[in-house]
Short mmCIF file of C-alpha atoms and ligand atoms in Angstrom, two decimals:
data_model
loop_
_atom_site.label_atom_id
_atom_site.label_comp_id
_atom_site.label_asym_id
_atom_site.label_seq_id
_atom_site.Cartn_x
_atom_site.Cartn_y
_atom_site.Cartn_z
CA UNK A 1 81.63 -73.25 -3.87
CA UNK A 2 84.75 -73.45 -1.20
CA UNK A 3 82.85 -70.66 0.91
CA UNK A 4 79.64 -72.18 0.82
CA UNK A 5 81.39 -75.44 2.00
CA UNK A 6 83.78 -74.09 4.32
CA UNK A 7 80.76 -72.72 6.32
CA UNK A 8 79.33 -76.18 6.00
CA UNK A 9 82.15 -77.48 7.88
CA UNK A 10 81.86 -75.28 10.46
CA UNK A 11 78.40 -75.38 10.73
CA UNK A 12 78.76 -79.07 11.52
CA UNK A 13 81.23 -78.78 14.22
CA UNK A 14 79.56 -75.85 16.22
CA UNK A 15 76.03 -78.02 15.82
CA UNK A 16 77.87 -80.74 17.24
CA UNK A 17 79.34 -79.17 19.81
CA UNK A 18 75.91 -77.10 20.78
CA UNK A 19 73.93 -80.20 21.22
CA UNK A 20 76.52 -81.72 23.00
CA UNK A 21 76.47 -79.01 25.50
CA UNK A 22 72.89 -78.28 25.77
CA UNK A 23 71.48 -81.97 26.25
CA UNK A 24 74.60 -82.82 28.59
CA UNK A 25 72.11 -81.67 31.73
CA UNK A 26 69.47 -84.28 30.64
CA UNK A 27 71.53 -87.06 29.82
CA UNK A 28 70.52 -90.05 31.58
CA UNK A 29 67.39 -87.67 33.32
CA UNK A 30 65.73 -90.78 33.71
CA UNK A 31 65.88 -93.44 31.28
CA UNK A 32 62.35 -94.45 31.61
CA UNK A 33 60.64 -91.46 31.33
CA UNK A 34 60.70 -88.56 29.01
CA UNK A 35 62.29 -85.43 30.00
CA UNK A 36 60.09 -82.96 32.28
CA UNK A 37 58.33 -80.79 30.09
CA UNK A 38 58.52 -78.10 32.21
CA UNK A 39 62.20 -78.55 33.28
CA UNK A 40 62.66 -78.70 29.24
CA UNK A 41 60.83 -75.42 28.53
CA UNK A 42 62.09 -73.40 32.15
CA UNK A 43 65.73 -74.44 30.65
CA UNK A 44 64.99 -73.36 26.63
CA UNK A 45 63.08 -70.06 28.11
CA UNK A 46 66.83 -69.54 29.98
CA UNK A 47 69.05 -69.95 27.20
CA UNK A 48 67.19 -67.95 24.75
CA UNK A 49 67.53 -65.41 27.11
CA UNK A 50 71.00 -65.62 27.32
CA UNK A 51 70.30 -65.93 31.30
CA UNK A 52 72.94 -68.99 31.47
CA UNK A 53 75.67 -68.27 33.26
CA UNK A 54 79.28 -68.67 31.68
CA UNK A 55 80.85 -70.94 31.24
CA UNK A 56 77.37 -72.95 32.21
CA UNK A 57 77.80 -76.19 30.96
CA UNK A 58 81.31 -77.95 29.94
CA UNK A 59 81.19 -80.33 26.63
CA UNK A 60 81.38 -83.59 27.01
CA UNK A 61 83.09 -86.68 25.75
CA UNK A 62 81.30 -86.25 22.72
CA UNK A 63 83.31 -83.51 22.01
CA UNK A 64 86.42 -84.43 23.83
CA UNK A 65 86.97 -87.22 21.18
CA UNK A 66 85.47 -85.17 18.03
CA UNK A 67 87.99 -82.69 18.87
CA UNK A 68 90.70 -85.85 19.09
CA UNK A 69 89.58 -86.74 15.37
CA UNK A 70 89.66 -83.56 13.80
CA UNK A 71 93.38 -82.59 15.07
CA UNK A 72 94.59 -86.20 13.94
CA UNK A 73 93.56 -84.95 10.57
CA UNK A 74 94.73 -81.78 10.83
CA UNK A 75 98.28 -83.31 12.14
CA UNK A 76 99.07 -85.74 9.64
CA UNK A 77 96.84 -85.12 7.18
CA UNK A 78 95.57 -88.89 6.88
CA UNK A 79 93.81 -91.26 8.66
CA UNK A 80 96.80 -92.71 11.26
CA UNK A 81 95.14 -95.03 13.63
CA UNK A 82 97.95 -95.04 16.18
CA UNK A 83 98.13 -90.82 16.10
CA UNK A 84 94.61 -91.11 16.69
CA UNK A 85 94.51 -93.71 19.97
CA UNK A 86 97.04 -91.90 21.45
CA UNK A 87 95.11 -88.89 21.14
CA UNK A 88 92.07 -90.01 22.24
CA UNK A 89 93.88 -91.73 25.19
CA UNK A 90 95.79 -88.67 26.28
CA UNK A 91 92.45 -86.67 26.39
CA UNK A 92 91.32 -89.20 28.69
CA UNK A 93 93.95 -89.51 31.02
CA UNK A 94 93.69 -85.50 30.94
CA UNK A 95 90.46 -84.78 31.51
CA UNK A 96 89.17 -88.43 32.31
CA UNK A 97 85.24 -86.54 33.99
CA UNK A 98 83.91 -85.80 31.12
CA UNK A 99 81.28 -88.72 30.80
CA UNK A 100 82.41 -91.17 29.25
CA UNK A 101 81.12 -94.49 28.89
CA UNK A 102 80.97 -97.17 31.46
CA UNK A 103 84.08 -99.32 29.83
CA UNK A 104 85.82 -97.54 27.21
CA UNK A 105 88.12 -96.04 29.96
CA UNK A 106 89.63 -99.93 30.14
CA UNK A 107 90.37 -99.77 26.25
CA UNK A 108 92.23 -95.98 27.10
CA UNK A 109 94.45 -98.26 29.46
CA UNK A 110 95.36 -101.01 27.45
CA UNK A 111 96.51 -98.64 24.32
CA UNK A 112 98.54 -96.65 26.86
CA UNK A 113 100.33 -99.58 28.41
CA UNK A 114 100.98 -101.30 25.42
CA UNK A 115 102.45 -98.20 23.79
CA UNK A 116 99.41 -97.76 21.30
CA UNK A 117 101.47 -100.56 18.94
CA UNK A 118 98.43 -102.31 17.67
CA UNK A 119 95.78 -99.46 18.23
CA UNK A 120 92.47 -101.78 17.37
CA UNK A 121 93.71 -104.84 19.29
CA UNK A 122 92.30 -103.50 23.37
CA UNK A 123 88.93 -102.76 21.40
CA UNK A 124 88.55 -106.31 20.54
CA UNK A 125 88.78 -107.73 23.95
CA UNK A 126 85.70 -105.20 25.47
CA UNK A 127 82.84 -107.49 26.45
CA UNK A 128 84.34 -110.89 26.57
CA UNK A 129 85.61 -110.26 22.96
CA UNK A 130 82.59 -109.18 21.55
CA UNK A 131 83.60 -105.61 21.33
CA UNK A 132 81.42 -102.48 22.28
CA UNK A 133 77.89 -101.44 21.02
CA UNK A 134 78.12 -97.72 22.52
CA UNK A 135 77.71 -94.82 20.42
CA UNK A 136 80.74 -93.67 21.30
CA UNK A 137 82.27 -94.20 17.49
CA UNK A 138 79.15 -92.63 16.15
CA UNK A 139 79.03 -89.46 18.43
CA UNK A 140 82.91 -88.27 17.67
CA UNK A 141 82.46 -88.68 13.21
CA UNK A 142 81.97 -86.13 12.12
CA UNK A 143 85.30 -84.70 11.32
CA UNK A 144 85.48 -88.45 8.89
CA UNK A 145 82.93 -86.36 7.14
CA UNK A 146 84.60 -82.91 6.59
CA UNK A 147 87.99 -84.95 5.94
CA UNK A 148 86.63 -87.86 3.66
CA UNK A 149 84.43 -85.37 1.79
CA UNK A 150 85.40 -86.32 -1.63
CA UNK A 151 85.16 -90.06 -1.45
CA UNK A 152 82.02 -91.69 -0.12
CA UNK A 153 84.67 -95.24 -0.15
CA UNK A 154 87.06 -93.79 1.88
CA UNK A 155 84.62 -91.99 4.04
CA UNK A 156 83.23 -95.48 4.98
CA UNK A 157 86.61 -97.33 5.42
CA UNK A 158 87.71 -94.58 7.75
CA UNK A 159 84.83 -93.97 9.47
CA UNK A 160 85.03 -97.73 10.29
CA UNK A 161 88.49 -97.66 11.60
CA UNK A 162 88.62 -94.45 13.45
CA UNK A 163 85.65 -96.31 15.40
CA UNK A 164 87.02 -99.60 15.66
CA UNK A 165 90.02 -97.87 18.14
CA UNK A 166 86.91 -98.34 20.92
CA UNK A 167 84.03 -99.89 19.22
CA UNK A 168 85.20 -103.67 17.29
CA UNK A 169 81.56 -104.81 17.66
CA UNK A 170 79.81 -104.84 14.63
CA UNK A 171 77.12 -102.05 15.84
CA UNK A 172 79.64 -100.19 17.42
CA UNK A 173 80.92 -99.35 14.10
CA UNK A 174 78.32 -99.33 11.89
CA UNK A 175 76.54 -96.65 13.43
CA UNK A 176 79.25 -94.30 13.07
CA UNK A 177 79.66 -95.38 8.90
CA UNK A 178 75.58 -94.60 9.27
CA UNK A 179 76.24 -91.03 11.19
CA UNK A 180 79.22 -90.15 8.49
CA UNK A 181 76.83 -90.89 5.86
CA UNK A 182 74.13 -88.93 7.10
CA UNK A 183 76.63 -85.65 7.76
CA UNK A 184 77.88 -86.23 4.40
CA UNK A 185 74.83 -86.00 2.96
CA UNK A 186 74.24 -82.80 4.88
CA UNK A 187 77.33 -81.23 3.37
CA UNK A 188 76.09 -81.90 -0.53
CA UNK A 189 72.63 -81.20 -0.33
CA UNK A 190 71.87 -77.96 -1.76
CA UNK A 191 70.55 -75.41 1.09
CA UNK A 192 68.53 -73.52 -1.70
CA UNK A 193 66.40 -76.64 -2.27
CA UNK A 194 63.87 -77.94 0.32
CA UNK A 195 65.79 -81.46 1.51
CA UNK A 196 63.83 -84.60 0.45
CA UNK A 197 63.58 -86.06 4.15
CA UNK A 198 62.36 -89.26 2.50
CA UNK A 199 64.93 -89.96 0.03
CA UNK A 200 67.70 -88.39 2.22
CA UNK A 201 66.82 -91.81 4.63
CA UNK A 202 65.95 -94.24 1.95
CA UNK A 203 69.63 -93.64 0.45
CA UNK A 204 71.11 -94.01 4.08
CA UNK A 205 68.87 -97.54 4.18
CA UNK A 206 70.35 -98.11 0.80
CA UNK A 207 73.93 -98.11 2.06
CA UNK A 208 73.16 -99.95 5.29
CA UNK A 209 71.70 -102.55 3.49
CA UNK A 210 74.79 -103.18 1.24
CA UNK A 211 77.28 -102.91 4.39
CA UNK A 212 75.39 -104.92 6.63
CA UNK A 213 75.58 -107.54 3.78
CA UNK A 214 79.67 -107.53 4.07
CA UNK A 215 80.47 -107.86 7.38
CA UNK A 216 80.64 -112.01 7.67
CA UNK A 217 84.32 -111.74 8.78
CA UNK A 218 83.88 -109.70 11.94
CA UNK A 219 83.15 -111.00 15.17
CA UNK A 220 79.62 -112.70 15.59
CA UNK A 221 77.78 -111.85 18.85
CA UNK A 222 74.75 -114.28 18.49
CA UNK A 223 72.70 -112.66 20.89
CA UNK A 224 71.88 -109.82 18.36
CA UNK A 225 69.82 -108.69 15.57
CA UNK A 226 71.04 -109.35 11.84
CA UNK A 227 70.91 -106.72 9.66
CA UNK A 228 69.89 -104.14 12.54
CA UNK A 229 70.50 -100.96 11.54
CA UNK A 230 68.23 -101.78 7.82
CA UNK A 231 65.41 -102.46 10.54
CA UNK A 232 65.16 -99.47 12.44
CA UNK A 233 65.70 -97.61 10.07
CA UNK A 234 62.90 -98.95 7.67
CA UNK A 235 61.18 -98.17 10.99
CA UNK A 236 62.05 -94.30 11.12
CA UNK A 237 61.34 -93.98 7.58
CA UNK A 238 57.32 -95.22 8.70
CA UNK A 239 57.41 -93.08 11.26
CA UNK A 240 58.57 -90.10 9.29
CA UNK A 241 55.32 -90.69 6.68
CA UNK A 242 53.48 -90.63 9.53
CA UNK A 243 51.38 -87.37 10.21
CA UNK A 244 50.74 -85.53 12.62
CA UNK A 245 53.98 -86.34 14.04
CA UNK A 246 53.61 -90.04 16.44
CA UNK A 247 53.71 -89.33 19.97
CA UNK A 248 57.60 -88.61 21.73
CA UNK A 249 56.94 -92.02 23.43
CA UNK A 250 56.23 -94.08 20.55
CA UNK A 251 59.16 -92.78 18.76
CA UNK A 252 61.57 -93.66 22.07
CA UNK A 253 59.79 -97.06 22.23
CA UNK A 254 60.12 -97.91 18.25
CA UNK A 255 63.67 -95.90 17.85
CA UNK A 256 65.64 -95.81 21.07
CA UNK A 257 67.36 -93.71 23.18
CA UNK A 258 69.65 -95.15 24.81
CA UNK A 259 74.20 -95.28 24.82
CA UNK A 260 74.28 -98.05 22.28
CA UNK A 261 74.88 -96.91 18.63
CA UNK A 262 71.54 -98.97 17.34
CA UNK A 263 69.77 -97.19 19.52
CA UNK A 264 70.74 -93.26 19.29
CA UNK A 265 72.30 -93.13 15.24
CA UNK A 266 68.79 -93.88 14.12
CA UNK A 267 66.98 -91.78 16.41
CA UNK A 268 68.97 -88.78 15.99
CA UNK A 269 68.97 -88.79 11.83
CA UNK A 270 65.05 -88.95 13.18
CA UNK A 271 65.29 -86.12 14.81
CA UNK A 272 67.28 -84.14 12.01
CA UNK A 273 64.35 -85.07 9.75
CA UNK A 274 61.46 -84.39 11.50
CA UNK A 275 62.73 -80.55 12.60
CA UNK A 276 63.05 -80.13 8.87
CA UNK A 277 59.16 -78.68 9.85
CA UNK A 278 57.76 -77.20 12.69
CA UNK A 279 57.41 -79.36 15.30
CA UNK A 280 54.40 -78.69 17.79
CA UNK A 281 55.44 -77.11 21.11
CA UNK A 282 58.67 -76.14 19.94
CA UNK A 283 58.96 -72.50 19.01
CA UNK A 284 61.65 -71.39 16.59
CA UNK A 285 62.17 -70.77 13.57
CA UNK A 286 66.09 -72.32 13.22
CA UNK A 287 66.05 -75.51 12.18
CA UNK A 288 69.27 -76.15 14.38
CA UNK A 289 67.37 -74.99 17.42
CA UNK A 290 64.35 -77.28 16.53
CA UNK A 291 66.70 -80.31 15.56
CA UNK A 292 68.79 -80.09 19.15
CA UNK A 293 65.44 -79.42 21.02
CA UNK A 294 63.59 -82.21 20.36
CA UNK A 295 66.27 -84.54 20.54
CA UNK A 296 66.66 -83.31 23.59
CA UNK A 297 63.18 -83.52 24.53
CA UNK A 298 62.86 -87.84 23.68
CA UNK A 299 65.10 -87.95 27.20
CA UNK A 300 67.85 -91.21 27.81
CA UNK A 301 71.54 -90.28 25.95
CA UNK A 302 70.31 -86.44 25.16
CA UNK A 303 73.99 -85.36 25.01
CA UNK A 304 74.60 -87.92 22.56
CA UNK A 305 71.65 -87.53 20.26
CA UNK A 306 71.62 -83.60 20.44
CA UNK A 307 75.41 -83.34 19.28
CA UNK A 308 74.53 -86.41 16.35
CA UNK A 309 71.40 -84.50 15.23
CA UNK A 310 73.16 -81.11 15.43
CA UNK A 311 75.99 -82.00 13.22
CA UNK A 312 73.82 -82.52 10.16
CA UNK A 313 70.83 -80.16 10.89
CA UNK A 314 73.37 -77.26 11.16
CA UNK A 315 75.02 -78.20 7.90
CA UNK A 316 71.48 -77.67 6.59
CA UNK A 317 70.57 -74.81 7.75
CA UNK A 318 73.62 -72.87 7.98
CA UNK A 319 72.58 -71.66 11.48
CA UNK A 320 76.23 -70.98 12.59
CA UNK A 321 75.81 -68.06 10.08
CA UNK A 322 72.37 -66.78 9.85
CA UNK A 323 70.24 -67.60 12.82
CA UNK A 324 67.13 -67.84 10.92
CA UNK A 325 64.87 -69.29 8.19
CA UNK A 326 63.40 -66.35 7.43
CA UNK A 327 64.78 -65.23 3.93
CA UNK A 328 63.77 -61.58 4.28
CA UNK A 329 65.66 -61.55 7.77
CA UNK A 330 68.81 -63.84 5.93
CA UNK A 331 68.63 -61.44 2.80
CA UNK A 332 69.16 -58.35 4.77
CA UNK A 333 71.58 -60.12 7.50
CA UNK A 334 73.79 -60.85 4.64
CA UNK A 335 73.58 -57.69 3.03
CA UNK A 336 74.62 -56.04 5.90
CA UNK A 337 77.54 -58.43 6.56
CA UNK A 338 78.76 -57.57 3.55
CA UNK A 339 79.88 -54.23 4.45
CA UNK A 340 80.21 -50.39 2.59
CA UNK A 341 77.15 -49.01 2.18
CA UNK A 342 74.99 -50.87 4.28
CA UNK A 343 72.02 -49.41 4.69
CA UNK A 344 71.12 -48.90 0.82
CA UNK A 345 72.03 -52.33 0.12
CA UNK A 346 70.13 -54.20 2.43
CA UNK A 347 67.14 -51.61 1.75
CA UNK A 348 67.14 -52.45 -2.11
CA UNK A 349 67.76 -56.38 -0.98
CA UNK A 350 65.11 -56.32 1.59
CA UNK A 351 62.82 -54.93 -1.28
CA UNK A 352 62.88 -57.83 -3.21
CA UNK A 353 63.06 -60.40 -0.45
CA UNK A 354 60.15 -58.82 1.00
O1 R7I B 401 80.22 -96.14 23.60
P1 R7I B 401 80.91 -95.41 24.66
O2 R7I B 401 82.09 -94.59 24.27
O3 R7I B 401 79.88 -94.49 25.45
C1 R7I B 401 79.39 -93.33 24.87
C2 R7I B 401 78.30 -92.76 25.72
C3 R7I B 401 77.75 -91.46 25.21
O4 R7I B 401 76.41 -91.33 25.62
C4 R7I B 401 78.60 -90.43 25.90
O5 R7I B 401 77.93 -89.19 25.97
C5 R7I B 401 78.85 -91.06 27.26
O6 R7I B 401 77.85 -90.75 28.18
O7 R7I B 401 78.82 -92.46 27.01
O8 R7I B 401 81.37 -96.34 25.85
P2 R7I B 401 81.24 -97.93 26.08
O9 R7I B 401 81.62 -98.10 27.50
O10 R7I B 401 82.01 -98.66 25.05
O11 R7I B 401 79.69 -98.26 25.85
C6 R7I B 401 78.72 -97.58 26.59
C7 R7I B 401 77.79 -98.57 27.28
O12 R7I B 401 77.10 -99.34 26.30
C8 R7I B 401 78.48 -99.58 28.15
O13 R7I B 401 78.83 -99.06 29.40
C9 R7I B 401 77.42 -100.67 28.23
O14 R7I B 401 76.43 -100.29 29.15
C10 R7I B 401 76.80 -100.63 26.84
N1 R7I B 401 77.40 -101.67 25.96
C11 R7I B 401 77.24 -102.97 26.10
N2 R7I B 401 76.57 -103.69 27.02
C12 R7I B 401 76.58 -105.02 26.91
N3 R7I B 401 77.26 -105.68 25.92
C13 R7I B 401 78.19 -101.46 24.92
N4 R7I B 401 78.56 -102.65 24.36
C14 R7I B 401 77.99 -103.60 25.08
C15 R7I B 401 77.99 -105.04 24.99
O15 R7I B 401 78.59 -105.67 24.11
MG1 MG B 402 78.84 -87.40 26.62
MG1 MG B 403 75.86 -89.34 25.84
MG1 MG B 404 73.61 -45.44 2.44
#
């Protein structure tokens, strides 16, 4: 159904973008502790009364360098590494206080003076060649997503590589083939059918498992885990059994939230999952809403996990369209967006629903 998807793919930008906005004044609140509660719940109580000011808060680099990704595609109509670092590069050098990480700006510098002619070469030489561990491949994906859509294959090889133009470490990129995944499985699950929260992370396990296996020719930086991003996430899938929910601090303590991919990816497919059901002391009834606010909520990189969680909640839910879970409410919103006789329609729908 092209509608159905089409409002997918929007869903998954705007939930990006919202969470990127919306955590952007906690990120980095303290990295120790959790957010204030009552900061958290003064600054919910003001935005869903629309008492923000506009424009209140700016996007970030999040969505600086999703933005980047999505136009390359739209442009050439391909994956075109060199299209794509000079994109992201001209942003920078644009708009260069937007947040970004502490040393991707040195990577923007090298592609620019060496006229972007081999666009994954400055990535390598980040952190004594290591290369970086930031989220900051993971947190612009999603387009890969939208664009790769009908090849899970492709999806992963160009998730990879439209990472590996900042992030050559090993982590760097994995986490955004793991965020891909997870907003690819977003876009095919069926929003008429409850999701299966424990088979929707089992299958992203599944692939981690096999890609973590294949990665013996990249560079080696001893000093971390193997096979990280199987472990925490057999870890989030423990937590998820576990009920009532485990306390916001255990979940930062066993999960993460800090800038490097290992440590946010995980966390926010977490967060995704557990706003699948009411969550106690958040009150709404979008799932988007829920998702965003409790990523939000677990403090450290909340710009970062917000926008990662909102990209595949709001594929879910289809918030960007009907603001509510409620099918009663969604059964008479549509009818009425439908048009013509309005007021018979949705009465007769709004029968039945009720
Ligand atoms: O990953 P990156 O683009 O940053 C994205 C984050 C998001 O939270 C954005 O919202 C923005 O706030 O920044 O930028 P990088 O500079 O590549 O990585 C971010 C940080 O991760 C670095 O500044 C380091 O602190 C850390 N890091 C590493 N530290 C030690 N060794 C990344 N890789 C390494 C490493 O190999
Ligand atoms: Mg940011
Ligand atoms: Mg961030
Ligand atoms: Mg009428």
């Amino acid at each position: 159904d092209k509608a159905l998807l089409a409002s997918k793919f929007k869903g998954c930008m705007v939930g990006s973008l919202v969470g990127d906005c919306l955590g952007e004044p906690f990120e980095h609140d303290d990295w120790d502790e959790l957010p204030n509660e009552a900061q958290l719940d003064d600054y919910i109580q003001q935005l869903i009364q629309s008492k923000v000011k506009v424009p209140y808060k700016p996007y970030t680099d999040d969505t600086a360098m999703t933005r980047c990704i999505a136009n390359s595609f739209i442009s050439k109509q391909a994956f075109d590494a060199k299209d794509m670092a000079r994109r992201f590069t001209k942003e920078f050098f644009a708009e260069p206080r937007r947040g970004y990480g502490g040393s991707v700006p040195a990577v923007f510098g090298a592609l620019r003076k060496s006229d972007f002619e081999q666009p994954f070469l400055p990535a390598r030489e980040q952190f004594n060649g290591t290369g970086s561990y930031g989220n900051g491949g993971a947190m612009r994906v999603a387009p890969v997503a939208l664009f790769c859509y009908n090849s899970t294959e492709a999806l992963i090889d160009t998730a990879r590589q439209s990472a590996r133009i900042t992030h050559a470490h090993r982590e760097g990129y994995n986490g955004a083939i793991l965020q891909c995944l997870a907003v690819h499985q977003a876009l095919q699950a069926d929003p008429a059918q409850p999701l299966d929260g424990a088979r929707f992370i089992s299958r992203l396990r599944e692939h981690m498992e096999r890609l973590e296996k294949c990665d013996e020719d990249e560079i080696v930086d001893a000093g971390r885990l193997e096979a990280p991003f199987q472990k925490v996430l057999t870890v989030a899938e423990e937590l998820l059994r576990r009920s009532p929910p485990p306390a916001r601090g255990s979940v930062v303590d066993l999960l993460g939230h800090d800038v490097t991919a290992l440590s946010s990816v995980p966390t926010a497919i977490y967060c995704f999952l557990r706003a699948l059901q009411p969550l106690p002391g958040i009150q709404t009834e979008s799932g988007l809403v829920r998702a965003i606010q409790y990523a939000i909520s677990l403090g450290g990189d909340t710009d970062t996990i917000a926008s990662m969680a909102g990209a595949i909640a709001d594929v879910c839910v289809l918030c960007i369209v009907f603001q509510t879970e409620s099918g009663l409410v969604r059964a008479v919103q549509y009818a009425i967006s439908l048009g013509g006789d309005t007021d018979t329609i949705a009465s007769m729908a709004g029968a039945i629903a009720g």
